[in-house]
Amino acid sequence: MEPTMLILIGVAILLLAILLFVSYVKAPPSAAFIISGLSKEPRVLIGSGGFRIPFFERLDRVYLGQITVDIKTEESVPTTDFINVDVDAVAKIRVMPTNEGTRLAAKNFLNMMPNEIAEQLQDSLQGNMREIIGTLDLRSLNTDRDGFSDQVMTKASPDMAKLGIEIISCNIQNVTDKEGLIKDLGADNTAKIKKDASINRAIAERDVKIEVSKADKEANDARVDADTAIAIKNNELALKRAALKQQADTAQADADAAYAIQQQEQQKTINIKTVEAEIEKTKREQILSKEQIEIRQNQLAAEVEKKADADKYKVERDAAADLEQRKRIAEAQKYEAEQRALAQNAESDAVRYRLEQEAAGIKAKGEAEAYAIQKKGEAEAQAMDKKAEAYKKYNNAAVMQMMIEVLPQVVENVAKPIASIKDVHVYSGGQDTGAGVAAMSGGVPVAIKQAFDVLKSATGVDMADIMRAGTIEAKVNRNINLNDEARDAVDNITGKGTNDKK
């Protein structure tokens, strides 16, 4: 057979096995499996297994377990004696465990949960219970609840059987009325019961007293007869006791005399035996005393010798221990002295090294400071030399350049007194009201001119000529030229550079 054919057969067998595995279903005892689809009547599985053809048959479930249904009258129901009551009951139901009952239940409760089934049946059971309440009176409802529940079951069973439901039990939990008549009915019954009980108790107490009196009389008569018979019997007994006592005293006296004689004979024998035993005991004690003395002497000799050996061993052991201890103490002291010496040497070396390091540091610091001072002096000398050479090279233009550089500071110092004035109050008379302000501001140019005159007299440089260096007259007639830095400084003072930039 070809391998391809074998593979196809294997796949077919595997698919068949999977199909059988998927198709087989098994119903638990608490549920019924309903298989429908191909046949007119569905198959019912209860606690057994079967096959379901996939895609052609469907599987549904019907719950077969016990279901609890609460039955309560939502409104008060009148009894035959026209008393409105409210009844609370509990019914236990289940689906009939037969094929017919399961089919009927499947038509109404297929795939429903127990609480859903209980809700479906609650209205029907309520209606049956209300019908039974209307046929009973209040006393019957309270005194015969078993009969009431049996009537409800009998009334509701045909309706439930049509749905495939079986009523297992129905218990009346509570019966109440809004008017409190049940309580009053109980009070009336209680009073009657108490009354009957009181009458019965009085009759019983009377009968008891009569019977007690009869019993007391009969008991008294019997007691008198008994006391008389007892007295006669006691008298006869006393006479018999006296005669018996006389005979007993005579026999006792004879027995006492014979006992005394026998006791004396026995005492004599005992005394003889006692003396003989004492003599024998004394002999044995003497022998035993000699042996004990010898044993004691041997024990003392052994103890003395043993104690002497023990003392000797102890002395030798203590001496050896003391010698060993002294050796260890000496070795420890020697080791401590060596360690202290080593520690002192190490400390001395550390101190010496620290001092050497400090000295070296001080020396290095001093040398560095001296070298720095030397270099600083040399640098200052060189700077002074270069400055002197530079001053030698300065011409009038350079001097003017330097003076021009300090002109802004001069002007600033001249303007400082005026800038520090915060408030100005001018009191001026006459027709010219601005004369006071003009007089104050007019002092600034005067102060600047005085500063220029001081510079001219001290250095020979006319700052006015420098300020006019940029004019045509100065360039043509007087031939005054400034370098770029001097010209910028003059422009800053005169404000020309600012205007040009604008």
mmCIF file of C-alpha atoms in Angstrom, residues 160-500:
data_model
loop_
_atom_site.group_PDB
_atom_site.id
_atom_site.type_symbol
_atom_site.label_atom_id
_atom_site.label_comp_id
_atom_site.label_asym_id
_atom_site.label_seq_id
_atom_site.Cartn_x
_atom_site.Cartn_y
_atom_site.Cartn_z
ATOM 1 C CA MET A 160 -47.963 21.969 37.789
ATOM 2 C CA ALA A 161 -48.235 18.518 36.162
ATOM 3 C CA LYS A 162 -49.285 20.170 32.909
ATOM 4 C CA LEU A 163 -45.937 21.978 32.973
ATOM 5 C CA GLY A 164 -43.974 18.825 33.885
ATOM 6 C CA ILE A 165 -43.429 20.050 37.480
ATOM 7 C CA GLU A 166 -43.867 17.977 40.640
ATOM 8 C CA ILE A 167 -44.576 19.604 44.052
ATOM 9 C CA ILE A 168 -42.430 17.907 46.704
ATOM 10 C CA SER A 169 -43.629 19.851 49.736
ATOM 11 C CA CYS A 170 -45.401 23.023 50.769
ATOM 12 C CA ASN A 171 -44.848 24.580 54.216
ATOM 13 C CA ILE A 172 -46.824 27.471 55.698
ATOM 14 C CA GLN A 173 -44.280 29.812 57.301
ATOM 15 C CA ASN A 174 -46.430 32.585 58.725
ATOM 16 C CA VAL A 175 -50.074 33.736 58.912
ATOM 17 C CA THR A 176 -50.751 37.353 59.941
ATOM 18 C CA ASP A 177 -53.596 39.856 59.885
ATOM 19 C CA LYS A 178 -53.456 43.616 60.132
ATOM 20 C CA GLU A 179 -56.254 43.836 62.738
ATOM 21 C CA GLY A 180 -54.462 41.642 65.296
ATOM 22 C CA LEU A 181 -57.346 39.159 65.495
ATOM 23 C CA ILE A 182 -55.018 36.183 65.512
ATOM 24 C CA LYS A 183 -53.341 37.607 68.607
ATOM 25 C CA ASP A 184 -56.747 38.168 70.254
ATOM 26 C CA LEU A 185 -57.815 34.647 69.318
ATOM 27 C CA GLY A 186 -54.682 33.359 70.969
ATOM 28 C CA ALA A 187 -55.401 35.462 74.061
ATOM 29 C CA ASP A 188 -58.965 34.013 74.259
ATOM 30 C CA ASN A 189 -57.635 30.485 73.951
ATOM 31 C CA THR A 190 -54.991 31.280 76.525
ATOM 32 C CA ALA A 191 -57.633 32.509 78.978
ATOM 33 C CA LYS A 192 -59.744 29.394 78.437
ATOM 34 C CA ILE A 193 -56.755 27.147 78.860
ATOM 35 C CA LYS A 194 -55.761 28.975 82.050
ATOM 36 C CA LYS A 195 -59.355 28.673 83.365
ATOM 37 C CA ASP A 196 -59.568 24.973 82.596
ATOM 38 C CA ALA A 197 -56.151 24.473 84.082
ATOM 39 C CA SER A 198 -57.134 26.315 87.302
ATOM 40 C CA ILE A 199 -60.322 24.200 87.681
ATOM 41 C CA ASN A 200 -58.471 21.003 86.999
ATOM 42 C CA ARG A 201 -55.747 22.022 89.439
ATOM 43 C CA ALA A 202 -58.346 22.777 92.196
ATOM 44 C CA ILE A 203 -60.107 19.416 91.635
ATOM 45 C CA ALA A 204 -56.776 17.669 91.660
ATOM 46 C CA GLU A 205 -55.720 19.412 94.877
ATOM 47 C CA ARG A 206 -59.052 18.439 96.526
ATOM 48 C CA ASP A 207 -58.703 14.811 95.487
ATOM 49 C CA VAL A 208 -55.117 14.855 96.708
ATOM 50 C CA LYS A 209 -56.117 16.179 100.115
ATOM 51 C CA ILE A 210 -58.864 13.536 100.484
ATOM 52 C CA GLU A 211 -56.547 10.785 99.519
ATOM 53 C CA VAL A 212 -53.867 12.195 101.834
ATOM 54 C CA SER A 213 -56.320 12.214 104.766
ATOM 55 C CA LYS A 214 -57.332 8.617 104.088
ATOM 56 C CA ALA A 215 -53.747 7.646 103.775
ATOM 57 C CA ASP A 216 -52.849 9.461 107.007
ATOM 58 C CA LYS A 217 -55.650 7.615 108.942
ATOM 59 C CA GLU A 218 -54.655 4.276 107.554
ATOM 60 C CA ALA A 219 -51.022 5.094 108.203
ATOM 61 C CA ASN A 220 -51.812 6.100 111.815
ATOM 62 C CA ASP A 221 -53.744 2.892 112.468
ATOM 63 C CA ALA A 222 -50.991 0.893 110.954
ATOM 64 C CA ARG A 223 -48.427 2.832 112.971
ATOM 65 C CA VAL A 224 -50.295 2.138 116.303
ATOM 66 C CA ASP A 225 -50.581 -1.561 115.499
ATOM 67 C CA ALA A 226 -46.970 -1.618 114.502
ATOM 68 C CA ASP A 227 -45.842 0.197 117.663
ATOM 69 C CA THR A 228 -47.786 -2.301 119.848
ATOM 70 C CA ALA A 229 -46.329 -5.268 118.072
ATOM 71 C CA ILE A 230 -42.880 -3.700 118.268
ATOM 72 C CA ALA A 231 -43.219 -3.137 122.043
ATOM 73 C CA ILE A 232 -44.217 -6.765 122.585
ATOM 74 C CA LYS A 233 -41.389 -7.990 120.445
ATOM 75 C CA ASN A 234 -38.934 -5.635 122.185
ATOM 76 C CA ASN A 235 -39.964 -6.988 125.627
ATOM 77 C CA GLU A 236 -39.477 -10.548 124.466
ATOM 78 C CA LEU A 237 -36.185 -9.599 122.965
ATOM 79 C CA ALA A 238 -34.986 -7.945 126.180
ATOM 80 C CA LEU A 239 -35.774 -11.117 128.206
ATOM 81 C CA LYS A 240 -33.941 -13.289 125.704
ATOM 82 C CA ARG A 241 -30.981 -10.874 125.711
ATOM 83 C CA ALA A 242 -30.733 -11.009 129.548
ATOM 84 C CA ALA A 243 -30.687 -14.805 129.558
ATOM 85 C CA LEU A 244 -28.167 -14.912 126.774
ATOM 86 C CA LYS A 245 -26.027 -12.284 128.532
ATOM 87 C CA GLN A 246 -25.941 -14.346 131.716
ATOM 88 C CA GLN A 247 -24.786 -17.402 129.790
ATOM 89 C CA ALA A 248 -22.267 -15.299 127.914
ATOM 90 C CA ASP A 249 -20.840 -13.720 131.096
ATOM 91 C CA THR A 250 -20.302 -17.186 132.650
ATOM 92 C CA ALA A 251 -18.595 -18.462 129.547
ATOM 93 C CA GLN A 252 -16.546 -15.270 129.338
ATOM 94 C CA ALA A 253 -15.332 -15.617 132.951
ATOM 95 C CA ASP A 254 -14.245 -19.219 132.300
ATOM 96 C CA ALA A 255 -12.535 -18.132 129.113
ATOM 97 C CA ASP A 256 -10.804 -15.198 130.860
ATOM 98 C CA ALA A 257 -9.396 -17.483 133.583
ATOM 99 C CA ALA A 258 -8.143 -20.026 131.065
ATOM 100 C CA TYR A 259 -6.701 -17.189 128.949
ATOM 101 C CA ALA A 260 -4.835 -15.702 131.922
ATOM 102 C CA ILE A 261 -3.288 -19.104 132.798
ATOM 103 C CA GLN A 262 -2.317 -19.698 129.192
ATOM 104 C CA GLN A 263 -0.912 -16.153 128.921
ATOM 105 C CA GLN A 264 1.307 -16.659 131.975
ATOM 106 C CA GLU A 265 2.687 -19.909 130.516
ATOM 107 C CA GLN A 266 3.396 -18.212 127.221
ATOM 108 C CA GLN A 267 5.040 -15.236 128.970
ATOM 109 C CA LYS A 268 7.360 -17.598 130.865
ATOM 110 C CA THR A 269 8.406 -19.297 127.643
ATOM 111 C CA ILE A 270 8.904 -15.912 126.003
ATOM 112 C CA ASN A 271 11.126 -14.682 128.829
ATOM 113 C CA ILE A 272 13.353 -17.765 128.600
ATOM 114 C CA LYS A 273 13.686 -17.424 124.868
ATOM 115 C CA THR A 274 14.377 -13.683 125.222
ATOM 116 C CA VAL A 275 17.263 -14.242 127.654
ATOM 117 C CA GLU A 276 18.783 -16.868 125.397
ATOM 118 C CA ALA A 277 18.444 -14.529 122.419
ATOM 119 C CA GLU A 278 20.102 -11.668 124.325
ATOM 120 C CA ILE A 279 23.063 -13.886 125.264
ATOM 121 C CA GLU A 280 23.482 -15.029 121.677
ATOM 122 C CA LYS A 281 23.126 -11.420 120.438
ATOM 123 C CA THR A 282 25.840 -10.222 122.828
ATOM 124 C CA LYS A 283 28.256 -12.890 121.616
ATOM 125 C CA ARG A 284 27.617 -11.978 117.996
ATOM 126 C CA GLU A 285 27.982 -8.271 118.712
ATOM 127 C CA GLN A 286 31.398 -8.868 120.323
ATOM 128 C CA ILE A 287 32.596 -10.810 117.288
ATOM 129 C CA LEU A 288 31.151 -8.218 114.941
ATOM 130 C CA SER A 289 32.735 -5.370 116.922
ATOM 131 C CA LYS A 290 36.212 -6.901 116.573
ATOM 132 C CA GLU A 291 35.769 -7.335 112.836
ATOM 133 C CA GLN A 292 34.434 -3.776 112.476
ATOM 134 C CA ILE A 293 37.428 -2.396 114.387
ATOM 135 C CA GLU A 294 39.832 -4.177 112.040
ATOM 136 C CA ILE A 295 37.918 -2.987 108.977
ATOM 137 C CA ARG A 296 37.853 0.557 110.316
ATOM 138 C CA GLN A 297 41.596 0.502 111.014
ATOM 139 C CA ASN A 298 42.261 -0.686 107.470
ATOM 140 C CA GLN A 299 39.945 2.010 106.101
ATOM 141 C CA LEU A 300 41.672 4.728 108.140
ATOM 142 C CA ALA A 301 45.106 3.587 106.981
ATOM 143 C CA ALA A 302 43.923 3.554 103.378
ATOM 144 C CA GLU A 303 42.273 6.977 103.715
ATOM 145 C CA VAL A 304 45.408 8.505 105.329
ATOM 146 C CA GLU A 305 47.652 7.080 102.615
ATOM 147 C CA LYS A 306 45.257 8.150 99.864
ATOM 148 C CA LYS A 307 44.938 11.648 101.346
ATOM 149 C CA ALA A 308 48.725 11.971 101.592
ATOM 150 C CA ASP A 309 49.089 10.959 97.937
ATOM 151 C CA ALA A 310 46.350 13.366 96.945
ATOM 152 C CA ASP A 311 47.936 16.226 98.901
ATOM 153 C CA LYS A 312 51.328 15.476 97.362
ATOM 154 C CA TYR A 313 49.800 15.446 93.844
ATOM 155 C CA LYS A 314 47.928 18.647 94.556
ATOM 156 C CA VAL A 315 51.087 20.398 95.825
ATOM 157 C CA GLU A 316 53.049 19.255 92.765
ATOM 158 C CA ARG A 317 50.232 20.250 90.433
ATOM 159 C CA ASP A 318 49.787 23.667 92.107
ATOM 160 C CA ALA A 319 53.561 24.271 91.946
ATOM 161 C CA ALA A 320 53.670 23.358 88.264
ATOM 162 C CA ALA A 321 50.610 25.533 87.537
ATOM 163 C CA ASP A 322 52.131 28.433 89.483
ATOM 164 C CA LEU A 323 55.440 28.047 87.619
ATOM 165 C CA GLU A 324 53.628 27.912 84.286
ATOM 166 C CA GLN A 325 51.583 30.971 85.213
ATOM 167 C CA ARG A 326 54.711 32.901 86.196
ATOM 168 C CA LYS A 327 56.362 31.936 82.915
ATOM 169 C CA ARG A 328 53.341 33.162 80.964
ATOM 170 C CA ILE A 329 53.184 36.407 82.963
ATOM 171 C CA ALA A 330 56.906 36.986 82.356
ATOM 172 C CA GLU A 331 56.489 36.263 78.648
ATOM 173 C CA ALA A 332 53.479 38.578 78.484
ATOM 174 C CA GLN A 333 55.340 41.362 80.291
ATOM 175 C CA LYS A 334 58.321 40.868 77.978
ATOM 176 C CA TYR A 335 56.043 40.978 74.928
ATOM 177 C CA GLU A 336 54.301 44.122 76.214
ATOM 178 C CA ALA A 337 57.687 45.801 76.898
ATOM 179 C CA GLU A 338 58.829 44.932 73.369
ATOM 180 C CA GLN A 339 55.574 46.238 71.902
ATOM 181 C CA ARG A 340 55.849 49.453 73.917
ATOM 182 C CA ALA A 341 59.453 49.903 72.748
ATOM 183 C CA LEU A 342 58.415 49.326 69.149
ATOM 184 C CA ALA A 343 55.510 51.738 69.572
ATOM 185 C CA GLN A 344 57.781 54.394 71.109
ATOM 186 C CA ASN A 345 60.308 53.932 68.290
ATOM 187 C CA ALA A 346 57.542 54.203 65.711
ATOM 188 C CA GLU A 347 56.153 57.291 67.457
ATOM 189 C CA SER A 348 59.636 58.865 67.584
ATOM 190 C CA ASP A 349 60.145 58.130 63.904
ATOM 191 C CA ALA A 350 56.732 59.617 63.115
ATOM 192 C CA VAL A 351 57.483 62.770 65.148
ATOM 193 C CA ARG A 352 60.912 63.115 63.542
ATOM 194 C CA TYR A 353 59.433 62.618 60.064
ATOM 195 C CA ARG A 354 56.678 65.151 60.790
ATOM 196 C CA LEU A 355 59.200 67.719 62.032
ATOM 197 C CA GLU A 356 61.403 67.103 59.011
ATOM 198 C CA GLN A 357 58.407 67.535 56.722
ATOM 199 C CA GLU A 358 57.360 70.712 58.508
ATOM 200 C CA ALA A 359 60.918 72.111 58.274
ATOM 201 C CA ALA A 360 61.101 71.210 54.617
ATOM 202 C CA GLY A 361 57.731 72.846 54.038
ATOM 203 C CA ILE A 362 58.776 76.023 55.885
ATOM 204 C CA LYS A 363 62.022 76.108 53.947
ATOM 205 C CA ALA A 364 60.265 75.607 50.642
ATOM 206 C CA LYS A 365 57.654 78.223 51.513
ATOM 207 C CA GLY A 366 60.388 80.746 52.456
ATOM 208 C CA GLU A 367 62.346 80.031 49.301
ATOM 209 C CA ALA A 368 59.164 80.398 47.227
ATOM 210 C CA GLU A 369 58.248 83.689 48.900
ATOM 211 C CA ALA A 370 61.803 85.017 48.469
ATOM 212 C CA TYR A 371 61.828 83.959 44.833
ATOM 213 C CA ALA A 372 58.410 85.564 44.311
ATOM 214 C CA ILE A 373 59.573 88.805 45.941
ATOM 215 C CA GLN A 374 62.708 88.765 43.821
ATOM 216 C CA LYS A 375 60.793 88.187 40.620
ATOM 217 C CA LYS A 376 58.222 90.812 41.598
ATOM 218 C CA GLY A 377 60.996 93.389 42.177
ATOM 219 C CA GLU A 378 62.656 92.475 38.930
ATOM 220 C CA ALA A 379 59.333 92.771 37.120
ATOM 221 C CA GLU A 380 58.587 96.123 38.733
ATOM 222 C CA ALA A 381 62.095 97.386 37.852
ATOM 223 C CA GLN A 382 61.678 96.241 34.297
ATOM 224 C CA ALA A 383 58.251 97.879 34.169
ATOM 225 C CA MET A 384 59.669 101.135 35.534
ATOM 226 C CA ASP A 385 62.469 100.982 32.973
ATOM 227 C CA LYS A 386 60.023 100.417 30.152
ATOM 228 C CA LYS A 387 57.746 103.163 31.497
ATOM 229 C CA ALA A 388 60.707 105.572 31.637
ATOM 230 C CA GLU A 389 61.685 104.668 28.114
ATOM 231 C CA ALA A 390 58.101 105.152 27.040
ATOM 232 C CA TYR A 391 57.887 108.545 28.713
ATOM 233 C CA LYS A 392 61.109 109.512 26.896
ATOM 234 C CA LYS A 393 59.442 108.624 23.630
ATOM 235 C CA TYR A 394 56.276 110.592 24.438
ATOM 236 C CA ASN A 395 55.850 113.785 22.362
ATOM 237 C CA ASN A 396 53.426 116.586 22.811
ATOM 238 C CA ALA A 397 50.797 114.708 20.863
ATOM 239 C CA ALA A 398 51.015 111.753 23.313
ATOM 240 C CA VAL A 399 50.819 114.069 26.290
ATOM 241 C CA MET A 400 47.810 115.733 24.758
ATOM 242 C CA GLN A 401 46.356 112.302 24.101
ATOM 243 C CA MET A 402 46.671 111.424 27.809
ATOM 244 C CA MET A 403 45.204 114.718 28.895
ATOM 245 C CA ILE A 404 42.322 114.317 26.487
ATOM 246 C CA GLU A 405 41.634 110.859 27.976
ATOM 247 C CA VAL A 406 41.195 112.365 31.446
ATOM 248 C CA LEU A 407 39.039 115.246 30.226
ATOM 249 C CA PRO A 408 35.755 113.275 30.698
ATOM 250 C CA GLN A 409 36.721 112.643 34.329
ATOM 251 C CA VAL A 410 37.463 116.362 34.814
ATOM 252 C CA VAL A 411 34.123 117.364 33.347
ATOM 253 C CA GLU A 412 32.351 114.676 35.411
ATOM 254 C CA ASN A 413 33.958 115.913 38.648
ATOM 255 C CA VAL A 414 32.990 119.506 37.784
ATOM 256 C CA ALA A 415 29.362 118.445 37.156
ATOM 257 C CA LYS A 416 29.092 116.286 40.303
ATOM 258 C CA PRO A 417 28.154 119.146 42.682
ATOM 259 C CA ILE A 418 25.329 120.169 40.381
ATOM 260 C CA ALA A 419 24.168 116.552 39.831
ATOM 261 C CA SER A 420 23.916 116.000 43.610
ATOM 262 C CA ILE A 421 21.317 118.785 43.940
ATOM 263 C CA LYS A 422 17.858 117.198 44.347
ATOM 264 C CA ASP A 423 15.549 120.177 44.849
ATOM 265 C CA VAL A 424 16.213 123.749 43.707
ATOM 266 C CA HIS A 425 14.155 126.717 44.869
ATOM 267 C CA VAL A 426 15.089 129.908 43.018
ATOM 268 C CA TYR A 427 13.946 133.206 44.403
ATOM 269 C CA SER A 428 14.780 135.982 41.950
ATOM 270 C CA GLY A 429 13.431 139.499 41.682
ATOM 271 C CA GLY A 430 13.191 141.837 38.817
ATOM 272 C CA GLN A 431 11.637 141.553 35.453
ATOM 273 C CA ASP A 432 13.796 138.592 34.250
ATOM 274 C CA THR A 433 12.279 135.608 36.074
ATOM 275 C CA GLY A 434 14.833 133.135 34.609
ATOM 276 C CA ALA A 435 17.886 135.047 35.799
ATOM 277 C CA GLY A 436 18.358 132.805 38.887
ATOM 278 C CA VAL A 437 18.380 129.530 36.915
ATOM 279 C CA ALA A 438 20.664 131.002 34.271
ATOM 280 C CA ALA A 439 23.077 132.201 36.922
ATOM 281 C CA MET A 440 23.246 128.678 38.439
ATOM 282 C CA SER A 441 23.704 126.818 35.124
ATOM 283 C CA GLY A 442 26.082 129.445 33.786
ATOM 284 C CA GLY A 443 28.624 128.498 36.437
ATOM 285 C CA VAL A 444 29.395 125.165 34.704
ATOM 286 C CA PRO A 445 31.265 126.596 31.666
ATOM 287 C CA VAL A 446 33.155 128.949 33.971
ATOM 288 C CA ALA A 447 34.311 126.001 36.071
ATOM 289 C CA ILE A 448 35.423 124.063 32.937
ATOM 290 C CA LYS A 449 37.359 127.133 31.612
ATOM 291 C CA GLN A 450 39.115 127.513 34.963
ATOM 292 C CA ALA A 451 40.124 123.816 34.773
ATOM 293 C CA PHE A 452 41.484 124.338 31.220
ATOM 294 C CA ASP A 453 43.498 127.381 32.429
ATOM 295 C CA VAL A 454 44.999 125.325 35.265
ATOM 296 C CA LEU A 455 46.054 122.582 32.797
ATOM 297 C CA LYS A 456 47.552 125.176 30.417
ATOM 298 C CA SER A 457 49.591 126.828 33.184
ATOM 299 C CA ALA A 458 50.782 123.431 34.510
ATOM 300 C CA THR A 459 51.523 121.614 31.231
ATOM 301 C CA GLY A 460 51.629 124.305 28.571
ATOM 302 C CA VAL A 461 48.851 122.559 26.651
ATOM 303 C CA ASP A 462 45.911 124.760 25.564
ATOM 304 C CA MET A 463 42.776 122.611 25.744
ATOM 305 C CA ALA A 464 40.818 125.237 23.838
ATOM 306 C CA ASP A 465 43.109 124.791 20.857
ATOM 307 C CA ILE A 466 42.646 121.043 21.134
ATOM 308 C CA MET A 467 38.871 121.449 21.154
ATOM 309 C CA ARG A 468 39.168 123.564 17.982
ATOM 310 C CA ALA A 469 41.449 121.016 16.330
ATOM 311 C CA GLY A 470 38.718 119.776 14.116
ATOM 312 C CA THR A 471 37.973 123.197 12.574
ATOM 313 C CA ILE A 472 39.260 124.313 9.150
ATOM 314 C CA GLU A 473 41.168 127.171 10.687
ATOM 315 C CA ALA A 474 43.101 124.843 12.940
ATOM 316 C CA LYS A 475 43.962 122.453 10.171
ATOM 317 C CA VAL A 476 44.959 125.162 7.626
ATOM 318 C CA ASN A 477 46.367 128.063 9.573
ATOM 319 C CA ARG A 478 47.641 126.412 12.779
ATOM 320 C CA ASN A 479 48.357 122.851 11.475
ATOM 321 C CA ILE A 480 46.896 121.013 14.488
ATOM 322 C CA ASN A 481 46.330 117.284 13.842
ATOM 323 C CA LEU A 482 45.195 114.598 16.284
ATOM 324 C CA ASN A 483 45.341 110.854 16.020
ATOM 325 C CA ASP A 484 42.154 108.789 15.922
ATOM 326 C CA GLU A 485 41.931 108.137 19.695
ATOM 327 C CA ALA A 486 42.524 111.829 20.582
ATOM 328 C CA ARG A 487 40.004 112.898 17.975
ATOM 329 C CA ASP A 488 37.420 110.475 19.402
ATOM 330 C CA ALA A 489 38.009 111.843 22.893
ATOM 331 C CA VAL A 490 37.556 115.449 21.657
ATOM 332 C CA ASP A 491 34.429 114.466 19.762
ATOM 333 C CA ASN A 492 33.008 112.826 22.893
ATOM 334 C CA ILE A 493 33.594 116.045 24.863
ATOM 335 C CA THR A 494 32.180 118.410 22.235
ATOM 336 C CA GLY A 495 29.367 116.085 21.253
ATOM 337 C CA LYS A 496 30.332 116.182 17.641
ATOM 338 C CA GLY A 497 30.820 112.466 17.319
ATOM 339 C CA THR A 498 27.348 111.881 18.708
ATOM 340 C CA ASN A 499 25.790 114.259 16.224
ATOM 341 C CA ASP A 500 27.701 112.710 13.338
#
